[in-house]
Tab-separated table of C-alpha atoms and ligand atoms in Angstrom:
chain	number	residue	atom	x	y	z
A	54	MET	CA	89.666	11.033	15.396
A	55	ASN	CA	86.010	10.312	16.023
A	56	ASN	CA	83.309	12.975	16.144
A	57	GLU	CA	82.722	12.645	19.886
A	58	TYR	CA	86.378	13.344	20.625
A	59	LEU	CA	86.439	16.256	18.160
A	60	ALA	CA	83.265	17.787	19.628
A	61	ARG	CA	84.707	17.567	23.178
A	62	GLU	CA	88.001	19.129	22.112
A	63	ILE	CA	86.266	21.902	20.142
A	64	THR	CA	84.168	22.808	23.201
A	65	ARG	CA	87.329	22.960	25.358
A	66	LEU	CA	89.289	24.999	22.788
A	67	LYS	CA	86.422	27.443	22.249
A	68	ARG	CA	86.491	28.260	25.986
A	69	GLU	CA	90.273	28.426	26.125
A	70	ARG	CA	90.541	30.764	23.129
A	71	GLY	CA	87.431	32.875	23.726
A	72	ALA	CA	86.090	31.756	20.355
A	73	VAL	CA	82.668	31.234	18.815
A	74	VAL	CA	81.863	28.959	15.896
A	75	LEU	CA	79.405	30.350	13.336
A	76	ALA	CA	78.137	27.792	10.820
A	77	HIS	CA	76.052	27.929	7.668
A	78	ASN	CA	72.865	25.834	7.388
A	79	TYR	CA	74.617	23.573	4.828
A	80	MET	CA	77.291	22.324	7.221
A	81	ASP	CA	77.633	18.686	8.280
A	82	TYR	CA	75.433	17.632	11.201
A	83	GLY	CA	78.434	17.316	13.569
A	84	ILE	CA	79.462	20.930	12.876
A	85	GLN	CA	75.933	22.276	13.362
A	86	VAL	CA	75.728	20.550	16.752
A	87	ILE	CA	78.923	22.174	18.133
A	88	ALA	CA	78.311	25.605	16.548
A	89	ASP	CA	77.297	28.577	18.686
A	90	PHE	CA	75.070	29.830	15.901
A	91	VAL	CA	73.807	28.241	12.682
A	92	GLY	CA	72.026	30.301	10.047
A	93	ASP	CA	71.709	31.768	6.561
A	94	SER	CA	74.067	34.360	5.079
A	95	TYR	CA	72.179	37.356	6.475
A	96	ASP	CA	71.759	36.118	10.030
A	97	LEU	CA	75.369	34.916	10.125
A	98	ALA	CA	76.555	38.401	9.124
A	99	LEU	CA	74.405	39.956	11.877
A	100	ARG	CA	75.664	37.445	14.456
A	101	ALA	CA	79.245	38.128	13.429
A	102	MET	CA	78.605	41.816	14.227
A	103	GLU	CA	76.937	41.116	17.556
A	104	THR	CA	79.386	38.658	19.044
A	105	GLY	CA	81.673	39.828	21.811
A	106	ALA	CA	84.110	36.961	21.169
A	107	GLU	CA	87.701	37.763	20.244
A	108	VAL	CA	87.873	34.924	17.727
A	109	ILE	CA	85.280	33.813	15.163
A	110	VAL	CA	85.678	30.423	13.489
A	111	PHE	CA	83.554	30.575	10.347
A	112	ALA	CA	82.309	27.193	9.167
A	113	GLY	CA	81.224	28.249	5.701
A	114	VAL	CA	82.770	29.160	2.362
A	115	ARG	CA	85.398	31.863	1.962
A	116	PHE	CA	83.189	34.818	1.006
A	117	MET	CA	81.244	34.294	4.252
A	118	ALA	CA	84.406	34.359	6.368
A	119	GLU	CA	85.559	37.480	4.484
A	120	GLN	CA	82.202	39.121	5.179
A	121	ALA	CA	82.572	38.347	8.902
A	122	LYS	CA	86.113	39.802	8.873
A	123	ALA	CA	84.989	42.973	7.087
A	124	LEU	CA	82.288	43.528	9.714
A	125	ASN	CA	84.740	42.786	12.568
A	126	TYR	CA	88.021	44.194	11.400
A	127	ASN	CA	89.640	44.085	14.848
A	128	ARG	CA	88.683	40.499	15.564
A	129	VAL	CA	90.399	37.323	14.426
A	130	VAL	CA	88.338	35.372	11.868
A	131	LEU	CA	89.485	31.834	11.121
A	132	ALA	CA	88.392	29.784	8.107
A	133	PRO	CA	88.755	26.005	8.631
A	134	GLU	CA	89.181	25.639	4.849
A	135	PRO	CA	90.373	28.838	3.127
A	136	ASN	CA	90.153	27.334	-0.369
A	137	ALA	CA	86.400	26.830	-0.222
A	138	GLY	CA	85.256	29.125	-3.025
A	139	CYS	CA	81.843	29.623	-4.646
A	140	THR	CA	80.987	29.510	-8.349
A	141	ILE	CA	78.865	32.654	-7.987
A	142	ALA	CA	81.416	34.722	-6.054
A	143	ASP	CA	84.358	33.641	-8.195
A	144	VAL	CA	82.788	34.781	-11.480
A	145	LEU	CA	82.965	38.526	-10.724
A	146	ASP	CA	86.220	40.486	-10.501
A	147	ALA	CA	86.520	44.037	-9.223
A	148	GLU	CA	87.750	45.420	-12.555
A	149	THR	CA	84.626	44.234	-14.423
A	150	LEU	CA	82.386	45.789	-11.792
A	151	ARG	CA	84.374	49.038	-11.850
A	152	ARG	CA	83.842	49.310	-15.618
A	153	VAL	CA	80.071	48.733	-15.327
A	154	ARG	CA	79.869	51.307	-12.516
A	155	GLU	CA	81.604	53.844	-14.720
A	156	ALA	CA	79.262	53.130	-17.632
A	157	TYR	CA	76.184	53.774	-15.419
A	158	PRO	CA	77.420	56.336	-12.872
A	159	SER	CA	74.020	57.192	-11.388
A	160	THR	CA	72.683	53.615	-11.118
A	161	PRO	CA	72.878	51.913	-7.707
A	162	VAL	CA	75.094	48.818	-7.506
A	163	VAL	CA	73.531	45.971	-5.532
A	164	LEU	CA	75.767	42.960	-4.929
A	165	TYR	CA	74.794	39.566	-3.652
A	166	VAL	CA	76.729	38.657	-0.491
A	167	ASN	CA	78.152	35.737	-2.532
A	168	SER	CA	80.907	37.992	-3.900
A	169	ASN	CA	84.596	38.229	-3.169
A	170	ALA	CA	85.746	41.100	-0.941
A	171	ASP	CA	87.429	43.276	-3.605
A	172	ALA	CA	84.256	43.334	-5.746
A	173	LYS	CA	81.963	43.722	-2.747
A	174	ALA	CA	83.867	46.821	-1.646
A	175	LEU	CA	82.555	48.568	-4.806
A	176	ALA	CA	78.882	47.920	-3.985
A	177	ASP	CA	76.397	50.501	-2.761
A	178	TYR	CA	74.215	47.787	-1.211
A	179	ILE	CA	74.981	44.190	-0.153
A	180	VAL	CA	72.048	41.798	-0.183
A	181	THR	CA	71.415	38.157	0.628
A	182	SER	CA	68.791	35.757	-0.695
A	183	SER	CA	66.515	36.825	2.169
A	184	THR	CA	66.854	40.584	1.580
A	185	ALA	CA	67.477	41.111	-2.167
A	186	VAL	CA	63.843	41.695	-3.222
A	187	ARG	CA	63.024	43.994	-0.276
A	188	VAL	CA	66.170	46.082	-0.829
A	189	VAL	CA	65.698	46.540	-4.581
A	190	LYS	CA	61.984	47.397	-4.042
A	191	ARG	CA	62.934	50.134	-1.572
A	192	LEU	CA	65.524	51.789	-3.822
A	193	ARG	CA	64.257	54.954	-5.532
A	194	SER	CA	65.863	53.985	-8.848
A	195	ASP	CA	63.910	51.909	-11.395
A	196	VAL	CA	67.189	50.577	-12.817
A	197	VAL	CA	69.673	48.635	-10.705
A	198	ILE	CA	73.071	47.049	-11.401
A	199	PHE	CA	72.915	43.587	-9.817
A	200	GLY	CA	75.308	40.642	-9.602
A	201	PRO	CA	76.861	38.193	-9.647
A	202	ASP	CA	74.053	35.567	-9.608
A	203	ASN	CA	72.074	35.465	-12.830
A	204	ASN	CA	69.083	33.538	-11.446
A	205	LEU	CA	68.727	35.712	-8.361
A	206	ALA	CA	68.892	38.757	-10.664
A	207	ASP	CA	65.987	37.343	-12.719
A	208	TYR	CA	64.025	36.576	-9.568
A	209	VAL	CA	64.559	40.124	-8.248
A	210	ALA	CA	63.547	41.615	-11.627
A	211	HIS	CA	60.364	39.520	-11.641
A	212	MET	CA	59.431	40.382	-8.039
A	213	THR	CA	60.171	44.111	-8.267
A	214	GLY	CA	59.330	44.924	-11.891
A	215	LYS	CA	62.597	46.917	-12.100
A	216	LYS	CA	65.180	46.834	-14.870
A	217	ILE	CA	68.250	44.876	-13.818
A	218	ILE	CA	71.658	45.320	-15.435
A	219	LYS	CA	73.416	42.026	-14.714
A	220	VAL	CA	77.074	41.969	-13.834
A	221	PRO	CA	78.252	39.531	-15.110
A	222	PRO	CA	75.389	37.914	-17.074
A	223	ASN	CA	76.426	34.323	-16.285
A	224	GLY	CA	76.940	33.861	-12.517
A	225	ARG	CA	75.506	30.510	-11.490
A	226	CYS	CA	75.465	28.273	-8.409
A	227	VAL	CA	76.810	24.776	-9.053
A	228	VAL	CA	73.923	23.330	-6.994
A	229	HIS	CA	70.821	25.477	-7.601
A	230	GLY	CA	71.788	26.354	-11.167
A	231	ASN	CA	71.374	22.679	-12.097
A	232	TYR	CA	67.789	22.325	-10.881
A	233	THR	CA	65.208	21.581	-13.569
A	234	THR	CA	61.421	21.737	-13.837
A	235	ASP	CA	61.447	17.927	-14.318
A	236	MET	CA	62.954	17.522	-10.848
A	237	VAL	CA	60.016	19.449	-9.378
A	238	SER	CA	57.442	17.458	-11.393
A	239	GLU	CA	59.030	14.161	-10.309
A	240	ALA	CA	59.131	15.242	-6.656
A	241	ARG	CA	55.471	16.321	-6.776
A	242	ALA	CA	54.490	12.956	-8.284
A	243	ARG	CA	56.488	11.031	-5.666
A	244	TYR	CA	55.447	13.151	-2.656
A	245	PRO	CA	51.971	14.492	-3.520
A	246	ARG	CA	51.325	15.825	-0.003
A	247	ALA	CA	54.609	17.704	0.277
A	248	ARG	CA	55.091	21.464	-0.077
A	249	VAL	CA	57.945	22.406	-2.420
A	250	MET	CA	60.507	24.980	-1.199
A	251	ILE	CA	63.001	26.441	-3.698
A	252	HIS	CA	66.037	28.689	-3.203
A	253	PRO	CA	66.039	31.829	-5.431
A	254	GLU	CA	69.471	30.933	-6.896
A	255	SER	CA	67.506	28.367	-8.948
A	256	PRO	CA	66.405	28.994	-12.566
A	257	PRO	CA	63.246	31.195	-12.686
A	258	GLU	CA	61.171	28.465	-14.366
A	259	VAL	CA	61.948	26.193	-11.374
A	260	SER	CA	61.190	28.884	-8.756
A	261	ARG	CA	57.842	29.539	-10.473
A	262	LEU	CA	56.751	25.960	-9.637
A	263	ALA	CA	57.458	26.312	-5.903
A	264	ASP	CA	55.022	26.684	-3.024
A	265	PHE	CA	57.661	28.803	-1.309
A	266	VAL	CA	60.787	30.627	-2.523
A	267	GLY	CA	63.296	31.851	0.053
A	268	SER	CA	66.662	31.738	1.776
A	269	THR	CA	67.691	28.790	3.910
A	270	ASN	CA	66.491	30.456	7.147
A	271	GLN	CA	63.250	31.489	5.503
A	272	MET	CA	62.746	27.821	4.533
A	273	ILE	CA	63.194	26.825	8.186
A	274	ASP	CA	60.564	29.409	9.225
A	275	TYR	CA	58.171	28.339	6.477
A	276	ALA	CA	58.505	24.624	7.339
A	277	SER	CA	57.972	25.402	11.045
A	278	ARG	CA	54.865	27.533	10.463
A	279	ASP	CA	53.155	25.632	7.645
A	280	SER	CA	50.553	23.028	8.565
A	281	SER	CA	52.053	20.490	6.158
A	282	MET	CA	54.178	17.699	7.673
A	283	GLU	CA	56.180	16.988	4.533
A	284	PHE	CA	58.421	19.158	2.355
A	285	VAL	CA	60.609	18.912	-0.741
A	286	VAL	CA	63.804	20.894	-0.107
A	287	GLY	CA	65.070	22.721	-3.181
A	288	THR	CA	68.460	23.683	-1.873
A	289	GLU	CA	71.832	22.130	-1.057
A	290	VAL	CA	71.437	18.800	0.791
A	291	GLY	CA	73.369	19.903	3.903
A	292	MET	CA	70.191	21.890	4.635
A	293	LEU	CA	68.518	18.643	5.702
A	294	ASN	CA	70.799	18.698	8.780
A	295	ALA	CA	69.543	22.147	9.772
A	296	LEU	CA	65.916	21.117	9.202
A	297	LYS	CA	66.367	17.924	11.245
A	298	ILE	CA	67.668	19.985	14.181
A	299	LYS	CA	65.327	22.991	13.916
A	300	VAL	CA	62.085	21.427	12.659
A	301	PRO	CA	61.960	18.022	14.372
A	302	GLY	CA	59.013	15.754	13.657
A	303	LYS	CA	58.461	16.852	10.039
A	304	VAL	CA	59.661	14.971	6.953
A	305	PHE	CA	62.035	16.478	4.374
A	306	HIS	CA	62.992	15.134	0.937
A	307	PRO	CA	65.844	16.616	-1.109
A	308	LEU	CA	64.779	17.945	-4.528
A	309	SER	CA	67.905	16.352	-5.982
A	310	THR	CA	70.246	13.593	-4.866
A	311	GLY	CA	72.276	13.777	-8.095
A	312	PRO	CA	75.917	14.758	-8.570
A	313	TYR	CA	75.237	18.468	-7.874
A	314	ALA	CA	73.140	17.974	-4.756
A	315	ARG	CA	76.036	18.741	-2.400
A	316	CYS	CA	78.095	21.903	-2.873
A	317	PRO	CA	81.709	20.750	-3.336
A	318	PHE	CA	82.961	23.881	-1.552
A	319	MET	CA	80.702	23.531	1.484
A	320	ALA	CA	81.703	19.846	1.633
A	321	MET	CA	85.371	20.841	2.052
A	322	ILE	CA	84.634	22.025	5.593
A	323	THR	CA	84.736	19.140	8.051
A	324	LEU	CA	84.496	18.814	11.834
A	325	GLU	CA	88.153	17.844	11.912
A	326	LYS	CA	89.119	21.045	10.048
A	327	VAL	CA	87.066	23.118	12.522
A	328	TYR	CA	89.007	21.418	15.341
A	329	ARG	CA	92.383	22.046	13.648
A	330	SER	CA	91.392	25.624	12.979
A	331	LEU	CA	90.884	26.214	16.714
A	332	ARG	CA	93.862	24.107	17.803
A	333	ASP	CA	96.423	25.622	15.405
A	334	PHE	CA	94.770	29.041	15.035
A	335	VAL	CA	94.448	28.714	11.240
A	336	HIS	CA	93.596	30.003	8.646
A	337	GLU	CA	93.351	33.640	9.529
A	338	ILE	CA	91.294	35.642	7.028
A	339	GLU	CA	92.791	38.953	5.992
A	340	VAL	CA	90.924	41.743	4.210
A	341	PRO	CA	92.613	45.113	3.517
A	342	LYS	CA	91.359	47.768	5.952
A	343	SER	CA	89.942	50.071	3.239
A	344	THR	CA	88.116	47.096	1.652
A	345	ALA	CA	86.654	46.092	5.029
A	346	GLU	CA	85.492	49.663	5.701
A	347	ALA	CA	83.790	49.934	2.289
A	348	ILE	CA	82.017	46.584	2.792
A	349	LYS	CA	80.863	47.533	6.278
A	350	GLU	CA	79.561	50.877	5.030
A	351	ALA	CA	77.566	49.197	2.208
A	352	PHE	CA	76.232	46.562	4.611
A	353	GLU	CA	75.139	49.221	7.149
A	354	ARG	CA	73.537	51.314	4.384
A	355	THR	CA	71.578	48.225	3.325
A	356	ARG	CA	70.551	47.451	6.885
A	357	LYS	CA	69.306	51.016	7.388
A	358	LEU	CA	67.270	50.779	4.181
A	359	LEU	CA	65.718	47.521	5.404
A	360	GLU	CA	64.973	48.820	8.875
A	361	GLY	CA	63.883	52.328	7.843
B	537	13P	P1	71.378	31.511	2.214
B	537	13P	O1	71.672	30.572	3.346
B	537	13P	O2	71.624	32.929	2.623
B	537	13P	O3	70.026	31.286	1.668
B	537	13P	O4	72.464	31.238	1.071
B	537	13P	C1	72.560	30.070	0.400
B	537	13P	C2	73.862	29.852	-0.256
B	537	13P	O5	73.929	29.295	-1.297
B	537	13P	C3	75.064	30.260	0.414
B	537	13P	O6	76.135	29.837	-0.299
B	538	SF4	FE1	78.231	29.034	-3.883
B	538	SF4	FE2	76.162	27.503	-4.578
B	538	SF4	FE3	78.062	26.491	-3.066
B	538	SF4	FE4	76.407	28.343	-2.052
B	538	SF4	S1	75.848	26.295	-2.721
B	538	SF4	S2	78.635	28.270	-1.825
B	538	SF4	S3	76.042	29.608	-3.853
B	538	SF4	S4	78.319	27.230	-5.172
């Protein structure tokens, strides 16, 4: 089935089923073009809450679809590829987090949105790469339990000056966790006029070399606003699709084209699977009601803190 046929059929099925397609910035170009909204983890969560559609097809990894389900318990959320995990989310289990919570009963628990639902339900606050620093800064406590991404925890500690208790101490993205300072030096030598943007899931010594550190949507904003015409993109290579669509006319170079440049989990989601998801009404994401309620409460608490 070619992409043109799939795109036509997806548009027809979306209407027929009263569905919207939400897609992460790392998705293939063909998926981004047919999606109703493309964004970073935070904006996708907000969109999932705002949509009036009965059915949400989530073109992203599993924790994102679970997040959308938790925020929309009465709606149907479909994941085109339910086995798309995440090396950060999959490193933290609820039991480990429960034990840490018990050891520090008066310390707030801040979890990165890249967590599985059962662990996330135990969080006081749920943050994304675009909100983590602001949220931790606004908390009254000078000590915070934070997980499961080790590099984001270091970045938050550096930006807020607060003490971070990491849970677990070794969460790591298969893409950003492999970035090195040499990659940045080589990119600067090859593209001397380019600004370097780095995602905060990268090692702190790499983030320190950046002109800009931020989430995928924040990178889009930065590249749109900045006077430079050329950028090195220190995040997963699918991001180049989003930049091509949203910041036309500027030039983008991936920081890495090596074996870890593309997230193997994000790559599992294809246009054909999005089509099959709508056609066959699969794979419906289920989250226990009490888990969904706890996640929604933590997400709303976080939102209030950010907006207050
Ligand atoms: P953001 O799009 O929120 O920056 O997240 C990046 C990511 O790695 C999601 O898996
Ligand atoms: Fe997880 Fe990294 Fe893949 Fe994002 S890019 S889904 S953080 S492994």
